[in-house]
């Protein structure tokens, strides 16, 4: 193994190491028996217990690593006792009660060679493991019987227009749910029978639509260097204005467009960069109202959101970690935001990737609450009225966020946050008050998924479609309770970077449908 490593977004210990992981819960919770070989510090062999950013040393010994030879590391587990061996001889032992079971593997963050890996169990241990596995599967199978089975309802084929993103919207009126296909160089509107209603050429981005009191539908959009409002019924341009200059020499500025009621009488357009600090607000006639900048930066599209925090009928704007008034004035910057900025020096992200805000706790003394997925700085739980931090959870690179009634037996709603860079696939479930309820890892790809109202009785499930093992609807206890028939899915449904999956009430009852789109084919499932 080498003596060098690089700063990373996984943890704050920048040490070159290689060794065994065992009783692995997820990428941030496990035991780690390793050779530690820093160039300028004491070289040693260490047994760690890892829990997020806490690397607790259970045992250690000085050890000079010869980088030209192989070493045999062995960990023997008996209940809460851990026995560690080096080249066949016991080195040390430790007692710990935190992790009682889990996976096994290897981990290294420097140039290393692994000759072989062996995992063995006694017959008694195999029996205990298989019995526990069978019991768990029987319990999950029984729970699955409580949920309706998915039935393929519609199949649409737009493969000749692929690739594109999907949006289901009311284009013609509130009575009709239609489909927008956002391609690389065109926007196509179609109905749920697959008939094209209209189409426009060019790269066009939208966020949501505006339903007028007279029943007409308008679509605010960005096309090239223009802000445009389309007629939802026929795609005709109703209004247009130049998009703002970013001062950067880009052929096509990267903006996200959002619409919001900044007053109780009219709607406005908020423009943000793909990631950055600047915001622009326009009225419904596309006249610039105000512009401002925030610090730290916001990240992806869902890092700028809206909520009526003070209950006055107008929505405030949460842009990353800054709350703005409808007039664009700063109400607060989150307490301790400098910590987010400091992650830049480690080569990690220092912005807020997504956020949610609302009355999640169902408690007047706590609500409203904001959850900031602050990239490498974890999840920040914030008093939405003051910007004061209530809790910080260092879960890794927090990115995707969704809200639902995932634990219907508890008050309020729950917030699901998924991680990415350095810790792909960990899903963290929080109560509306900000306590972490659960961490689970369906695969090492997902960053979470939308809530699905599959039963119509107030319970929400989590839709995942990032891999074959994750594909399905999951409950708030980390169990996959609804599976989809593979033969009815579009080809490459679980190809993460070439698919789309979502939940929406299309059929018209009280339950959501689940939509899968891959290779231009859209398959819609409804509960039986």
Coordinates of C-alpha atoms in Angstrom, one line a residue:
X1 CA 0.0 0.0 0.0
X2 CA 1.0 3.6 -0.6
X3 CA 1.8 6.4 1.9
X4 CA -0.4 9.0 0.2
X5 CA -4.1 9.8 -0.1
X6 CA -6.2 12.8 -1.0
X7 CA -8.8 14.9 0.9
X8 CA -12.3 13.6 0.2
X9 CA -15.9 14.1 1.1
X10 CA -16.3 10.9 3.1
X11 CA -14.6 11.9 6.3
X12 CA -12.3 14.3 8.0
X13 CA -9.4 11.8 8.6
X14 CA -7.0 12.2 5.7
X15 CA -5.0 9.0 6.3
X16 CA -3.8 6.3 3.9
X17 CA -5.2 3.0 5.0
X18 CA -6.3 -0.4 3.8
X19 CA -8.1 -3.2 5.7
X20 CA -11.3 -5.1 6.5
X21 CA -14.8 -3.8 7.1
X22 CA -17.2 -6.0 9.0
X23 CA -20.6 -5.7 10.6
X24 CA -21.1 -3.1 7.8
X25 CA -24.5 -1.3 8.1
X26 CA -23.8 1.2 5.3
X27 CA -21.0 3.3 3.9
X28 CA -20.7 5.3 7.2
X29 CA -21.3 2.7 9.9
X30 CA -19.1 -0.4 10.4
X31 CA -16.0 -1.8 12.1
X32 CA -12.7 -1.3 10.3
X33 CA -9.5 -3.3 11.0
X34 CA -6.8 -1.7 9.0
X35 CA -3.1 -0.9 8.3
X36 CA -2.6 2.8 8.6
X37 CA 0.5 4.1 6.7
X38 CA 0.8 7.9 6.8
X39 CA 4.1 9.3 5.5
X40 CA 4.6 12.0 8.3
X41 CA 2.8 10.4 11.2
X42 CA 3.0 7.2 13.3
X43 CA 2.3 4.1 11.3
X44 CA 0.0 1.7 13.1
X45 CA -2.6 -1.1 12.8
X46 CA -6.0 0.0 14.2
X47 CA -9.4 -1.3 14.9
X48 CA -12.0 1.5 14.4
X49 CA -15.7 1.7 15.1
X50 CA -17.1 4.1 12.6
X51 CA -20.4 6.0 13.1
X52 CA -20.7 8.8 10.5
X53 CA -17.8 11.2 11.3
X54 CA -16.9 9.5 14.6
X55 CA -13.9 7.2 14.2
X56 CA -13.6 5.6 17.6
X57 CA -10.4 3.6 18.2
X58 CA -11.2 0.3 19.9
X59 CA -7.6 -1.0 19.8
X60 CA -4.3 0.0 18.1
X61 CA -0.6 -1.0 18.0
X62 CA 2.4 0.7 16.3
X63 CA 3.3 -1.1 13.1
X64 CA 5.8 -0.4 10.4
X65 CA 4.2 -1.3 7.0
X66 CA 6.5 -2.8 4.4
X67 CA 4.8 -1.7 1.2
X68 CA 6.5 -4.4 -0.8
X69 CA 4.8 -7.4 0.9
X70 CA 1.3 -8.8 1.5
X71 CA -0.2 -9.0 5.1
X72 CA -2.9 -11.3 6.3
X73 CA -5.5 -9.5 8.3
X74 CA -8.2 -11.5 10.1
X75 CA -11.2 -10.5 12.3
X76 CA -13.0 -13.1 14.3
X77 CA -16.4 -12.1 15.8
X78 CA -18.1 -13.8 18.7
X79 CA -21.0 -11.9 20.0
X80 CA -19.8 -8.5 21.3
X81 CA -16.1 -9.7 21.2
X82 CA -13.8 -8.8 18.3
X83 CA -10.5 -10.7 17.9
X84 CA -8.0 -9.2 15.4
X85 CA -5.1 -11.2 13.9
X86 CA -2.0 -10.2 11.9
X87 CA -0.3 -12.9 9.8
X88 CA -2.0 -15.7 11.8
X89 CA -1.2 -14.4 15.3
X90 CA -3.7 -12.6 17.6
X91 CA -2.8 -8.9 17.8
X92 CA -5.5 -7.6 20.1
X93 CA -9.1 -8.0 21.1
X94 CA -11.9 -5.6 21.9
X95 CA -15.5 -5.5 23.2
X96 CA -18.2 -3.4 21.6
X97 CA -22.0 -3.5 21.6
X98 CA -23.0 -1.1 18.8
X99 CA -23.1 -3.3 15.7
X100 CA -24.3 -6.9 16.1
X101 CA -24.5 -8.0 12.5
X102 CA -23.9 -6.8 9.0
X103 CA -21.9 -7.2 5.8
X104 CA -18.2 -7.7 5.3
X105 CA -15.7 -6.3 2.8
X106 CA -12.5 -4.3 2.2
X107 CA -11.8 -0.6 2.1
X108 CA -8.8 1.4 1.0
X109 CA -8.1 5.0 0.0
X110 CA -4.6 4.6 -1.4
X111 CA -2.9 2.4 -3.9
X112 CA -3.2 -1.1 -2.5
X113 CA -3.3 -4.7 -3.7
X114 CA -5.7 -7.3 -2.4
X115 CA -4.7 -10.9 -3.0
X116 CA -7.8 -12.7 -1.6
X117 CA -10.8 -12.4 0.7
X118 CA -12.4 -15.2 2.7
X119 CA -15.6 -15.0 4.8
X120 CA -16.5 -18.1 6.9
X121 CA -19.1 -19.1 9.4
X122 CA -19.5 -22.1 11.6
X123 CA -22.5 -24.4 11.0
X124 CA -24.2 -22.9 14.0
X125 CA -23.6 -19.4 12.8
X126 CA -24.9 -20.3 9.4
X127 CA -28.1 -21.8 11.0
X128 CA -28.6 -18.6 13.1
X129 CA -28.1 -16.4 10.0
X130 CA -30.4 -18.4 7.8
X131 CA -33.1 -18.5 10.4
X132 CA -33.0 -14.8 10.9
X133 CA -33.0 -14.2 7.2
X134 CA -36.0 -16.5 6.7
X135 CA -37.9 -14.8 9.5
X136 CA -37.3 -11.3 8.1
X137 CA -38.4 -12.4 4.6
X138 CA -41.6 -14.0 6.0
X139 CA -42.4 -10.8 7.9
X140 CA -41.8 -8.6 4.8
X141 CA -43.9 -11.0 2.7
X142 CA -46.8 -10.6 5.2
X143 CA -46.5 -6.8 5.1
X144 CA -46.6 -6.9 1.3
X145 CA -50.0 -8.5 1.4
X146 CA -51.4 -5.3 3.0
X147 CA -50.6 -3.3 -0.2
X148 CA -52.3 -3.4 -3.6
X149 CA -50.4 -5.1 -6.4
X150 CA -49.3 -2.9 -9.3
X151 CA -51.2 -3.3 -12.5
X152 CA -49.9 -2.0 -15.9
X153 CA -52.5 0.6 -16.9
X154 CA -50.9 2.4 -19.9
X155 CA -48.0 2.1 -22.3
X156 CA -46.8 5.1 -24.4
X157 CA -44.1 4.9 -27.0
X158 CA -42.2 8.1 -27.8
X159 CA -38.9 6.3 -28.5
X160 CA -38.5 8.4 -31.7
X161 CA -38.2 11.5 -29.5
X162 CA -35.7 10.0 -27.0
X163 CA -33.9 11.3 -25.0
X164 CA -36.3 13.6 -23.0
X165 CA -37.5 14.4 -19.5
X166 CA -41.2 13.9 -18.5
X167 CA -43.6 16.3 -16.9
X168 CA -47.3 15.4 -16.3
X169 CA -49.3 18.7 -16.2
X170 CA -52.8 20.1 -16.8
X171 CA -52.2 21.8 -20.2
X172 CA -55.6 22.3 -21.6
X173 CA -57.6 22.6 -18.3
X174 CA -57.8 21.3 -14.8
X175 CA -59.8 18.3 -16.2
X176 CA -57.1 16.9 -18.5
X177 CA -53.7 15.6 -17.3
X178 CA -51.3 15.9 -20.2
X179 CA -47.6 15.2 -20.8
X180 CA -44.7 17.4 -21.6
X181 CA -41.6 15.8 -23.1
X182 CA -38.5 18.1 -22.6
X183 CA -36.0 17.0 -25.3
X184 CA -32.6 18.4 -26.0
X185 CA -33.8 20.5 -28.8
X186 CA -37.6 20.4 -28.7
X187 CA -40.6 20.5 -26.3
X188 CA -43.5 18.2 -27.2
X189 CA -47.0 18.2 -25.6
X190 CA -49.0 15.0 -25.8
X191 CA -52.1 13.5 -24.2
X192 CA -52.2 10.3 -22.2
X193 CA -53.3 8.4 -25.3
X194 CA -49.9 9.3 -27.0
X195 CA -51.3 11.9 -29.4
X196 CA -49.1 14.9 -29.9
X197 CA -51.0 18.2 -29.1
X198 CA -48.2 20.6 -30.2
X199 CA -44.5 20.9 -30.3
X200 CA -41.8 23.6 -30.3
X201 CA -38.2 23.5 -31.4
X202 CA -35.3 24.6 -29.3
X203 CA -33.9 23.7 -25.8
X204 CA -36.7 24.7 -23.4
X205 CA -36.8 24.3 -19.7
X206 CA -39.9 24.7 -17.5
X207 CA -40.7 24.3 -13.8
X208 CA -44.5 24.4 -13.4
X209 CA -47.6 25.9 -15.0
X210 CA -50.0 28.7 -14.2
X211 CA -53.7 28.0 -14.1
X212 CA -55.7 31.2 -14.6
X213 CA -59.1 31.8 -13.0
X214 CA -60.7 31.7 -16.4
X215 CA -59.4 28.2 -16.9
X216 CA -56.6 29.0 -19.3
X217 CA -53.2 27.5 -18.7
X218 CA -49.9 29.3 -19.2
X219 CA -46.3 27.8 -19.2
X220 CA -43.4 30.0 -18.1
X221 CA -40.3 28.7 -19.7
X222 CA -36.7 29.5 -20.7
X223 CA -35.7 29.1 -24.4
X224 CA -32.3 30.0 -25.5
X225 CA -31.7 33.5 -24.0
X226 CA -35.3 34.4 -23.6
X227 CA -38.0 34.0 -20.9
X228 CA -41.2 33.0 -22.6
X229 CA -44.8 32.3 -21.6
X230 CA -46.5 29.7 -23.7
X231 CA -50.2 29.0 -24.1
X232 CA -50.7 25.5 -22.6
X233 CA -53.5 24.7 -25.0
X234 CA -51.6 25.2 -28.3
X235 CA -48.0 26.2 -27.4
X236 CA -48.2 29.7 -28.9
X237 CA -45.9 32.3 -27.4
X238 CA -47.9 34.8 -25.4
X239 CA -45.0 36.9 -23.9
X240 CA -41.3 37.0 -24.2
X241 CA -38.4 39.0 -22.7
X242 CA -34.6 38.7 -22.6
X243 CA -33.1 36.5 -19.9
X244 CA -30.6 38.3 -17.7
X245 CA -26.9 38.4 -18.5
X246 CA -24.7 36.4 -16.2
X247 CA -21.5 38.1 -17.2
X248 CA -20.0 34.8 -18.2
X249 CA -19.1 33.9 -21.7
X250 CA -21.5 31.1 -22.2
X251 CA -23.2 30.3 -25.5
X252 CA -26.3 29.2 -23.6
X253 CA -26.7 30.4 -20.0
X254 CA -27.7 27.6 -17.6
X255 CA -30.8 28.9 -15.8
X256 CA -33.6 27.2 -13.8
X257 CA -37.0 28.8 -13.9
X258 CA -39.6 28.6 -11.1
X259 CA -43.0 30.2 -10.5
X260 CA -44.4 31.4 -7.2
X261 CA -47.1 33.6 -5.6
X262 CA -45.0 36.3 -4.0
X263 CA -48.3 38.1 -3.3
X264 CA -51.9 36.9 -2.8
X265 CA -53.0 38.5 -6.1
X266 CA -50.4 37.5 -8.7
X267 CA -47.6 35.1 -9.5
X268 CA -43.9 35.8 -10.3
X269 CA -41.0 34.1 -12.0
X270 CA -37.8 33.4 -10.1
X271 CA -34.7 32.6 -12.2
X272 CA -31.7 30.9 -10.7
X273 CA -28.5 29.6 -12.2
X274 CA -27.9 25.9 -12.5
X275 CA -25.8 26.4 -9.3
X276 CA -24.6 29.7 -8.0
X277 CA -25.5 32.7 -5.9
X278 CA -27.6 35.1 -8.1
X279 CA -31.4 35.3 -8.3
X280 CA -33.8 37.3 -10.5
X281 CA -37.5 38.0 -9.9
X282 CA -39.9 38.9 -12.7
X283 CA -43.6 39.7 -12.6
X284 CA -46.2 38.0 -14.8
X285 CA -45.6 40.6 -17.5
X286 CA -41.9 39.6 -17.5
X287 CA -40.7 42.9 -16.0
X288 CA -37.7 42.6 -13.6
X289 CA -38.8 43.2 -10.0
X290 CA -35.6 42.7 -8.2
X291 CA -32.3 40.8 -8.2
X292 CA -30.1 39.7 -5.4
X293 CA -27.3 37.3 -4.4
X294 CA -27.0 34.8 -1.5
X295 CA -24.2 33.2 0.4
X296 CA -23.3 30.3 0.6
X297 CA -24.3 29.2 -3.0
X298 CA -27.4 27.3 -3.8
X299 CA -27.0 24.1 -5.7
X300 CA -29.4 22.1 -7.9
X301 CA -33.0 23.0 -8.8
X302 CA -34.6 22.1 -5.5
X303 CA -32.2 24.3 -3.6
X304 CA -34.5 27.3 -4.2
X305 CA -38.0 26.7 -2.7
X306 CA -41.0 28.8 -1.5
X307 CA -43.2 28.7 1.6
X308 CA -45.4 31.2 3.5
X309 CA -43.2 31.1 6.7
X310 CA -45.0 33.9 8.6
X311 CA -48.5 33.1 7.5
X312 CA -49.2 36.5 5.8
X313 CA -50.4 35.0 2.5
X314 CA -47.2 35.7 0.6
X315 CA -44.4 33.1 0.2
X316 CA -40.9 33.6 1.3
X317 CA -38.0 32.3 -0.7
X318 CA -35.4 29.9 0.7
X319 CA -32.4 30.0 -1.6
X320 CA -29.8 27.6 -0.3
X321 CA -29.2 28.8 3.3
X322 CA -30.7 32.3 2.9
X323 CA -34.4 33.2 3.5
X324 CA -35.6 36.1 1.4
X325 CA -38.7 38.2 1.7
X326 CA -41.1 38.4 -1.3
X327 CA -39.3 41.7 -2.1
X328 CA -35.9 40.0 -2.3
X329 CA -34.6 41.3 1.1
X330 CA -32.6 39.0 3.3
X331 CA -34.6 37.8 6.4
X332 CA -31.8 35.5 7.7
X333 CA -28.7 33.6 6.8
X334 CA -28.6 30.3 8.5
X335 CA -26.7 30.3 11.8
X336 CA -23.1 29.1 11.3
X337 CA -23.2 29.2 7.5
X338 CA -19.4 29.7 7.6
X339 CA -19.0 26.0 8.3
X340 CA -20.6 25.2 4.9
X341 CA -18.1 27.6 3.2
X342 CA -15.2 26.0 5.0
X343 CA -15.7 22.7 3.1
X344 CA -14.4 24.4 0.0
X345 CA -10.9 24.2 1.4
X346 CA -11.2 20.4 1.6
X347 CA -12.1 20.1 -2.1
X348 CA -15.7 19.3 -1.3
X349 CA -19.0 20.9 -2.2
X350 CA -19.9 24.0 -0.1
X351 CA -23.4 24.7 -1.2
X352 CA -27.0 23.6 -0.4
X353 CA -28.0 20.9 -2.9
X354 CA -31.7 20.8 -1.9
X355 CA -34.0 22.0 0.8
X356 CA -37.6 21.6 2.1
X357 CA -39.5 23.9 4.4
X358 CA -42.9 23.6 6.0
X359 CA -45.0 22.6 9.1
X360 CA -43.5 19.1 9.3
X361 CA -43.6 18.6 13.0
X362 CA -47.3 19.1 13.6
X363 CA -46.3 21.2 16.6
X364 CA -46.9 24.9 16.9
X365 CA -43.8 25.3 19.1
X366 CA -41.6 23.7 16.5
X367 CA -43.1 24.6 13.1
X368 CA -42.2 25.8 10.5
X369 CA -39.0 23.8 10.0
X370 CA -36.4 23.9 7.2
X371 CA -34.2 21.0 6.3
X372 CA -31.1 21.9 4.3
X373 CA -29.2 19.2 2.4
X374 CA -25.9 21.0 2.7
X375 CA -23.9 18.8 0.4
X376 CA -20.6 17.7 2.2
X377 CA -21.7 19.5 5.4
X378 CA -24.7 17.1 6.0
X379 CA -28.3 17.8 6.9
X380 CA -29.1 21.0 8.8
X381 CA -32.4 21.3 10.7
X382 CA -33.3 24.9 11.1
X383 CA -36.0 27.1 12.7
X384 CA -37.6 28.6 9.6
X385 CA -38.7 31.7 11.4
X386 CA -35.2 32.7 12.7
X387 CA -32.6 30.7 10.9
X388 CA -31.3 29.2 14.1
X389 CA -29.9 25.7 13.8
X390 CA -31.6 23.0 15.8
X391 CA -29.5 20.1 14.7
X392 CA -26.8 19.1 12.3
X393 CA -26.5 15.5 11.1
X394 CA -23.2 14.7 9.5
X395 CA -24.6 12.0 7.2
X396 CA -22.1 12.4 4.3
X397 CA -22.8 14.4 1.1
X398 CA -26.5 15.2 1.6
X399 CA -28.2 15.8 -1.7
X400 CA -31.7 14.5 -2.5
X401 CA -34.6 15.4 -0.3
X402 CA -38.3 14.5 -0.2
X403 CA -41.2 14.8 2.3
X404 CA -44.0 12.4 3.0
X405 CA -46.1 10.6 5.7
X406 CA -43.7 7.7 5.7
X407 CA -44.3 6.8 9.4
X408 CA -48.1 7.3 9.8
X409 CA -48.0 6.1 13.4
X410 CA -46.1 9.3 14.4
X411 CA -47.1 12.9 14.4
X412 CA -46.3 15.1 11.4
X413 CA -44.4 14.3 8.3
X414 CA -41.0 12.7 7.7
X415 CA -38.1 14.0 5.6
X416 CA -36.0 11.6 3.5
X417 CA -32.4 12.7 2.6
X418 CA -30.1 10.7 0.3
X419 CA -26.4 11.0 0.0
X420 CA -24.0 11.0 -3.0
X421 CA -20.3 11.9 -3.5
X422 CA -18.2 9.7 -1.3
X423 CA -21.2 7.9 0.3
X424 CA -23.5 6.9 -2.6
X425 CA -26.9 5.3 -1.7
X426 CA -27.4 6.0 2.0
X427 CA -31.0 7.0 2.8
X428 CA -31.7 8.9 6.1
X429 CA -35.2 9.3 7.4
X430 CA -35.9 12.2 9.8
X431 CA -38.9 13.1 11.9
X432 CA -40.5 16.5 11.2
X433 CA -38.8 17.7 14.3
X434 CA -35.3 16.8 13.0
X435 CA -34.5 13.5 14.8
X436 CA -32.9 10.8 12.7
X437 CA -35.2 7.8 12.7
X438 CA -33.6 5.4 10.3
X439 CA -30.6 4.9 8.0
X440 CA -30.8 2.3 5.3
X441 CA -28.9 1.5 2.0
X442 CA -31.0 -0.2 -0.7
X443 CA -28.1 0.2 -3.2
X444 CA -25.0 2.4 -3.7
X445 CA -26.6 4.6 -6.4
X446 CA -29.8 6.1 -5.1
X447 CA -30.1 9.6 -3.5
X448 CA -33.8 8.9 -2.5
X449 CA -37.1 9.1 -4.3
X450 CA -40.5 10.8 -4.3
X451 CA -43.4 9.9 -2.0
X452 CA -46.1 7.6 -3.4
X453 CA -49.7 7.7 -2.1
X454 CA -50.2 4.0 -3.1
X455 CA -53.0 3.1 -0.7
X456 CA -55.0 6.3 -0.6
X457 CA -55.3 6.2 3.2
X458 CA -52.7 8.8 4.1
X459 CA -49.6 6.5 4.1
X460 CA -46.7 7.4 1.8
X461 CA -44.2 5.0 0.4
X462 CA -40.8 5.8 -1.2
X463 CA -40.3 5.1 -4.9
X464 CA -36.8 3.9 -5.9
X465 CA -35.7 2.8 -9.4
X466 CA -31.9 3.1 -9.4
X467 CA -31.0 -0.6 -9.6
X468 CA -32.8 -4.0 -9.8
X469 CA -32.3 -4.6 -6.0
X470 CA -33.7 -1.1 -5.1
X471 CA -36.6 -1.0 -7.7
X472 CA -39.9 -0.8 -5.8
X473 CA -41.9 1.0 -3.2
X474 CA -40.3 1.2 0.3
X475 CA -41.9 2.0 3.6
X476 CA -40.6 4.2 6.4
X477 CA -38.9 1.2 8.1
X478 CA -36.6 0.5 5.2
X479 CA -38.6 -2.5 3.8
X480 CA -39.5 -3.0 0.1
X481 CA -43.2 -3.6 0.3
X482 CA -44.3 -3.3 -3.4
X483 CA -42.5 -4.8 -6.3
X484 CA -43.1 -4.3 -10.0
X485 CA -43.2 -7.1 -12.6
X486 CA -40.0 -7.0 -14.6
X487 CA -41.7 -8.2 -17.7
X488 CA -44.0 -5.1 -17.7
X489 CA -41.3 -2.5 -17.3
X490 CA -39.6 -0.6 -20.1
X491 CA -36.2 -1.8 -21.1
X492 CA -33.4 -0.3 -19.0
X493 CA -35.8 1.0 -16.3
X494 CA -33.0 0.8 -13.7
X495 CA -30.3 2.4 -15.8
X496 CA -29.9 5.3 -13.4
X497 CA -28.6 8.0 -15.8
X498 CA -31.0 7.1 -18.6
X499 CA -34.4 6.7 -16.9
X500 CA -37.1 8.6 -15.0
X501 CA -39.6 7.5 -12.4
X502 CA -42.3 9.4 -10.7
X503 CA -45.6 9.3 -8.8
X504 CA -48.8 11.2 -9.6
X505 CA -52.6 10.7 -9.4
X506 CA -53.5 10.2 -13.1
X507 CA -56.3 7.6 -12.9
X508 CA -58.5 9.9 -10.8
X509 CA -59.1 8.0 -7.6
X510 CA -57.5 8.9 -4.3
X511 CA -54.3 7.0 -5.1
X512 CA -51.1 7.7 -7.0
X513 CA -49.9 6.0 -10.1
X514 CA -46.2 5.1 -10.6
X515 CA -44.6 6.1 -13.9
X516 CA -41.5 4.6 -15.4
X517 CA -39.8 6.1 -18.4
X518 CA -36.8 4.6 -20.2
X519 CA -35.6 4.5 -23.8
X520 CA -38.6 6.7 -24.8
X521 CA -41.2 4.3 -23.5
X522 CA -43.5 5.3 -20.7
X523 CA -45.3 2.6 -18.6
X524 CA -47.8 3.7 -16.0
X525 CA -48.8 1.4 -13.2
X526 CA -51.9 1.8 -11.0
X527 CA -52.8 0.0 -7.7
X528 CA -55.1 -3.0 -8.3

